[in-house]
Amino acid sequence: MTDLYLSSLPVGSIATVVGVTGKGIQASRLADLGFLPGTPVTCLRRAPLGDPRLYELRGVQLCLREAEAACIRVSLDG
Amino acid sequence: MAEASMDAEAPTVRLGLLGSPNSGKTTLFNALTGLRAKVGNYPGVTVERREGSTRVDGRLVQVIDLPGTYGLDPVSPDEAVVARVLAGEVAEVAPPDALILTVDSCSLERSLWFVAQALRLELPTCLVLTMTDELTARGGRIDLERLSAALGIPVVSVVGHRGLGVEELRGQLRDPAAWERPPILPPNDPSERQGWMESVIERVLVQRPERDPLTAAVDRVVLHPLGGSLLFAAVMVFFFQLIFAWATPAMDAIDAAMGAAASGAKTLLPAGLLADFVSDGLIAGVGSVVIFLPQIVLLFGVLYLLEDVGYMARAAFVVDRLMGRIGLEGRAFVALLSSYACAVPGIMATRTIPSPRHRLVTILVAPLMTCSARLPVYALLIGAFVPATMAWGPLGWQGLALLALYLIGAAAALVAAAVLNRTVLRGEAMPFVLELPPYRFPPLRLWASQVWGAASAFLRRAGTIILLVSMVLWVLLTFPQVPAPPGANEAEASRHALENSAAGRLGMAIEPAIAPLGFDWKIGVGLVASLAAREVIVATLAQVYAASEEDEVSLRKAVREDRNPRTGELVFTPATVASLLVFFVFALQCMSTLAVMRRETNSWRWPVFAFGYLLALAYGASFLTYRIVDALWS
Ligand SMILES: Nc1nc2c(ncn2[C@@H]2O[C@H](COP(=O)(O)OP(=O)(O)OP(=O)(O)O)[C@@H](O)[C@H]2O)c(=O)[nH]1
Ligand SMILES: [Mg+2]
């Protein structure tokens, strides 16, 4: 088990959300979007210019910019 | 009588449609009310509340369609609309008595979080599971009875765009006050709420849906760094070729019909002012704009198809980084893209942008995107002056010229946004998140009816604002009537009358100001008239030439052959045409855009600013274009 931020999750790998850092409206919005502890997240691909990235969680595909993905702690299993 | 007495017994119900973006609220709204509100496969199509009504067993049910939202703490203006309607803070809208909560059945695992928040509003609530056709296709299964039992509210499953399940939902609408209510509310504390949510999922989600195989396969191409960009470029080039190649036969047919109508009016009506008014004023004015209907239909057809299929959200994803460089975000791109249709919905679409500064910058540059009202102007000038020959293989010069104008507009919008971001408006960045919907194939009928909606809006404009301006212009072009000098032939006499009319004098008065751009007084009259709406300049030129030519000639031919009576030179030289096109790329000649800017920014300051900076840009760029093309040509 290694902890890292979602922004550094390599394309194609799966991790589990540990928690959202940061505060206020942004943290609660990330929870609304499904970033809750224990949720598996896959990094599907990068945009052609590198940022943002496309993630899949809870049956939904979401793009996040690096700044937002860097607020989400995940653990890489295995 | 019977209906009226029933109304008195059963008070009307107000239903609010609440749910995540793109979960099928508007589709359901249309199915219930029979209206045709805009739907599209992009999160954030609806940005304003809309009301409609239906009757269930004689009882009036009012339905309020709302923008989509992920949570009840708003982060953007469209989400704030939802919060304000629910709280009863919108003066003219009574808050709903009951809620229809839409949940995309493929994203149940995400959406229950929002369901928990919505149930805490403590209104009678009915949950509608949408997209159940996709759930089944992806091998997923939800136990509806257990879901209803777990939440303590009625649950209906629908396939909204095919109307499946809508009758069952109507049955529920008979008496929302009698809907089952949850015995205890879902918890408010985040970790307790998550526990509640996982336990509901465990009970009701019999089989989790697979990833949509089609979407995965198409995205491998469309989102491929190189392949995707090439595909995009190819689609754009093809599109502009199409606008000229495919629309021409239909345009020629309309043109011929208008010509026949004009000469028919002249023969039927007794010669005199009335005949002139009908044929040179009304038919020439309105007809010259209606001709462009085929191109408008093509433009909206392609735009709506891209949106319905699910390409818009992908486009936003691909260009977000570029937009980030100039200080905007991907959703601003989508707002700008819809400004290709019209800046008014484009400016409305900025409501999905959370950051007020990004939103304002996007509003200020949206008028630079080439809207459909410019298309008639471009098409007239390009059709008249650019040869209809092939440049290279299947690519024609006319299509390429049109593509170039669109590109100049888009480039100008991006540069203006970057400059505004660094100078006039400053502030920090806001988070960017965007959901990518699966690819969908909407029923052809739905797509056709939305394109028809746009086409009829164009015709309505022709029938109202352009008709009105045409009538006013005809009066200004006809009066005061000055007798011709003795010995003048017919052509000289009509020119004399035109130059001495009120509009002619106005044009002459402003000619010194526009002469540096290569424009004569006739173009000047057109420019003044086009302040109401851009395509009016086409109607104006059509009237000017209809009044000055004795026999019917097409407007295209008339502008091509018009000569300055004093110098004998062509009025529309290459430099003048280029300069006029460039002027239309930049100038903000549109009352509706100014009005919507005022409404969305709550002050006259920004529309005035936008008008001023765009006029300055237009004048400067036209001046340079005129000088440069003039020097190169001679
Ligand atoms: N397959 C399928 N597609 C649907 C269904 N309901 C709606 N759609 C499509 O899903 C897309 C989104 O529908 P809308 O009704 O615009 O969704 P909305 O919730 O109003 O979206 P916003 O206004 O953006 O919040 C459209 O392309 C619809 O045609 C459904 O039950 N099944
Ligand atoms: Mg909608």
JSON list of N, CA, C and O in Angstrom, two decimals, chain B residues 237 241 389-397 400:
[
{"chain": "B", "resi": 237, "resn": "VAL", "atom": "N", "xyz": [-13.16, 21.20, -41.95]},
{"chain": "B", "resi": 237, "resn": "VAL", "atom": "CA", "xyz": [-12.99, 21.55, -43.36]},
{"chain": "B", "resi": 237, "resn": "VAL", "atom": "C", "xyz": [-14.18, 21.03, -44.16]},
{"chain": "B", "resi": 237, "resn": "VAL", "atom": "O", "xyz": [-14.77, 21.76, -44.96]},
{"chain": "B", "resi": 241, "resn": "GLN", "atom": "N", "xyz": [-17.09, 23.19, -46.48]},
{"chain": "B", "resi": 241, "resn": "GLN", "atom": "CA", "xyz": [-17.31, 22.86, -47.88]},
{"chain": "B", "resi": 241, "resn": "GLN", "atom": "C", "xyz": [-18.79, 22.61, -48.11]},
{"chain": "B", "resi": 241, "resn": "GLN", "atom": "O", "xyz": [-19.39, 23.07, -49.07]},
{"chain": "B", "resi": 389, "resn": "THR", "atom": "N", "xyz": [-14.52, 27.95, -57.95]},
{"chain": "B", "resi": 389, "resn": "THR", "atom": "CA", "xyz": [-13.69, 26.89, -58.54]},
{"chain": "B", "resi": 389, "resn": "THR", "atom": "C", "xyz": [-13.01, 26.10, -57.44]},
{"chain": "B", "resi": 389, "resn": "THR", "atom": "O", "xyz": [-13.00, 26.51, -56.28]},
{"chain": "B", "resi": 390, "resn": "MET", "atom": "N", "xyz": [-12.42, 24.99, -57.83]},
{"chain": "B", "resi": 390, "resn": "MET", "atom": "CA", "xyz": [-11.76, 24.13, -56.86]},
{"chain": "B", "resi": 390, "resn": "MET", "atom": "C", "xyz": [-10.34, 24.62, -56.61]},
{"chain": "B", "resi": 390, "resn": "MET", "atom": "O", "xyz": [-9.61, 24.94, -57.54]},
{"chain": "B", "resi": 391, "resn": "ALA", "atom": "N", "xyz": [-9.97, 24.69, -55.37]},
{"chain": "B", "resi": 391, "resn": "ALA", "atom": "CA", "xyz": [-8.62, 25.12, -55.03]},
{"chain": "B", "resi": 391, "resn": "ALA", "atom": "C", "xyz": [-7.67, 23.94, -55.12]},
{"chain": "B", "resi": 391, "resn": "ALA", "atom": "O", "xyz": [-6.58, 24.01, -55.69]},
{"chain": "B", "resi": 392, "resn": "TRP", "atom": "N", "xyz": [-8.10, 22.84, -54.57]},
{"chain": "B", "resi": 392, "resn": "TRP", "atom": "CA", "xyz": [-7.20, 21.69, -54.46]},
{"chain": "B", "resi": 392, "resn": "TRP", "atom": "C", "xyz": [-8.06, 20.45, -54.26]},
{"chain": "B", "resi": 392, "resn": "TRP", "atom": "O", "xyz": [-8.75, 20.36, -53.25]},
{"chain": "B", "resi": 393, "resn": "GLY", "atom": "N", "xyz": [-8.04, 19.59, -55.22]},
{"chain": "B", "resi": 393, "resn": "GLY", "atom": "CA", "xyz": [-8.87, 18.39, -55.12]},
{"chain": "B", "resi": 393, "resn": "GLY", "atom": "C", "xyz": [-10.33, 18.77, -54.91]},
{"chain": "B", "resi": 393, "resn": "GLY", "atom": "O", "xyz": [-10.86, 19.62, -55.63]},
{"chain": "B", "resi": 394, "resn": "PRO", "atom": "N", "xyz": [-10.98, 18.20, -53.92]},
{"chain": "B", "resi": 394, "resn": "PRO", "atom": "CA", "xyz": [-12.40, 18.49, -53.70]},
{"chain": "B", "resi": 394, "resn": "PRO", "atom": "C", "xyz": [-12.63, 19.79, -52.93]},
{"chain": "B", "resi": 394, "resn": "PRO", "atom": "O", "xyz": [-13.77, 20.12, -52.61]},
{"chain": "B", "resi": 395, "resn": "LEU", "atom": "N", "xyz": [-11.56, 20.53, -52.59]},
{"chain": "B", "resi": 395, "resn": "LEU", "atom": "CA", "xyz": [-11.73, 21.72, -51.77]},
{"chain": "B", "resi": 395, "resn": "LEU", "atom": "C", "xyz": [-11.94, 22.95, -52.63]},
{"chain": "B", "resi": 395, "resn": "LEU", "atom": "O", "xyz": [-11.09, 23.28, -53.45]},
{"chain": "B", "resi": 396, "resn": "GLY", "atom": "N", "xyz": [-13.08, 23.63, -52.44]},
{"chain": "B", "resi": 396, "resn": "GLY", "atom": "CA", "xyz": [-13.37, 24.81, -53.22]},
{"chain": "B", "resi": 396, "resn": "GLY", "atom": "C", "xyz": [-12.87, 26.07, -52.53]},
{"chain": "B", "resi": 396, "resn": "GLY", "atom": "O", "xyz": [-12.77, 26.13, -51.30]},
{"chain": "B", "resi": 397, "resn": "TRP", "atom": "N", "xyz": [-12.60, 27.12, -53.32]},
{"chain": "B", "resi": 397, "resn": "TRP", "atom": "CA", "xyz": [-12.13, 28.39, -52.75]},
{"chain": "B", "resi": 397, "resn": "TRP", "atom": "C", "xyz": [-13.16, 29.01, -51.83]},
{"chain": "B", "resi": 397, "resn": "TRP", "atom": "O", "xyz": [-12.84, 29.62, -50.82]},
{"chain": "B", "resi": 400, "resn": "LEU", "atom": "N", "xyz": [-13.13, 27.46, -48.47]},
{"chain": "B", "resi": 400, "resn": "LEU", "atom": "CA", "xyz": [-11.90, 27.82, -47.75]},
{"chain": "B", "resi": 400, "resn": "LEU", "atom": "C", "xyz": [-11.97, 29.25, -47.23]},
{"chain": "B", "resi": 400, "resn": "LEU", "atom": "O", "xyz": [-11.54, 29.55, -46.12]}
]
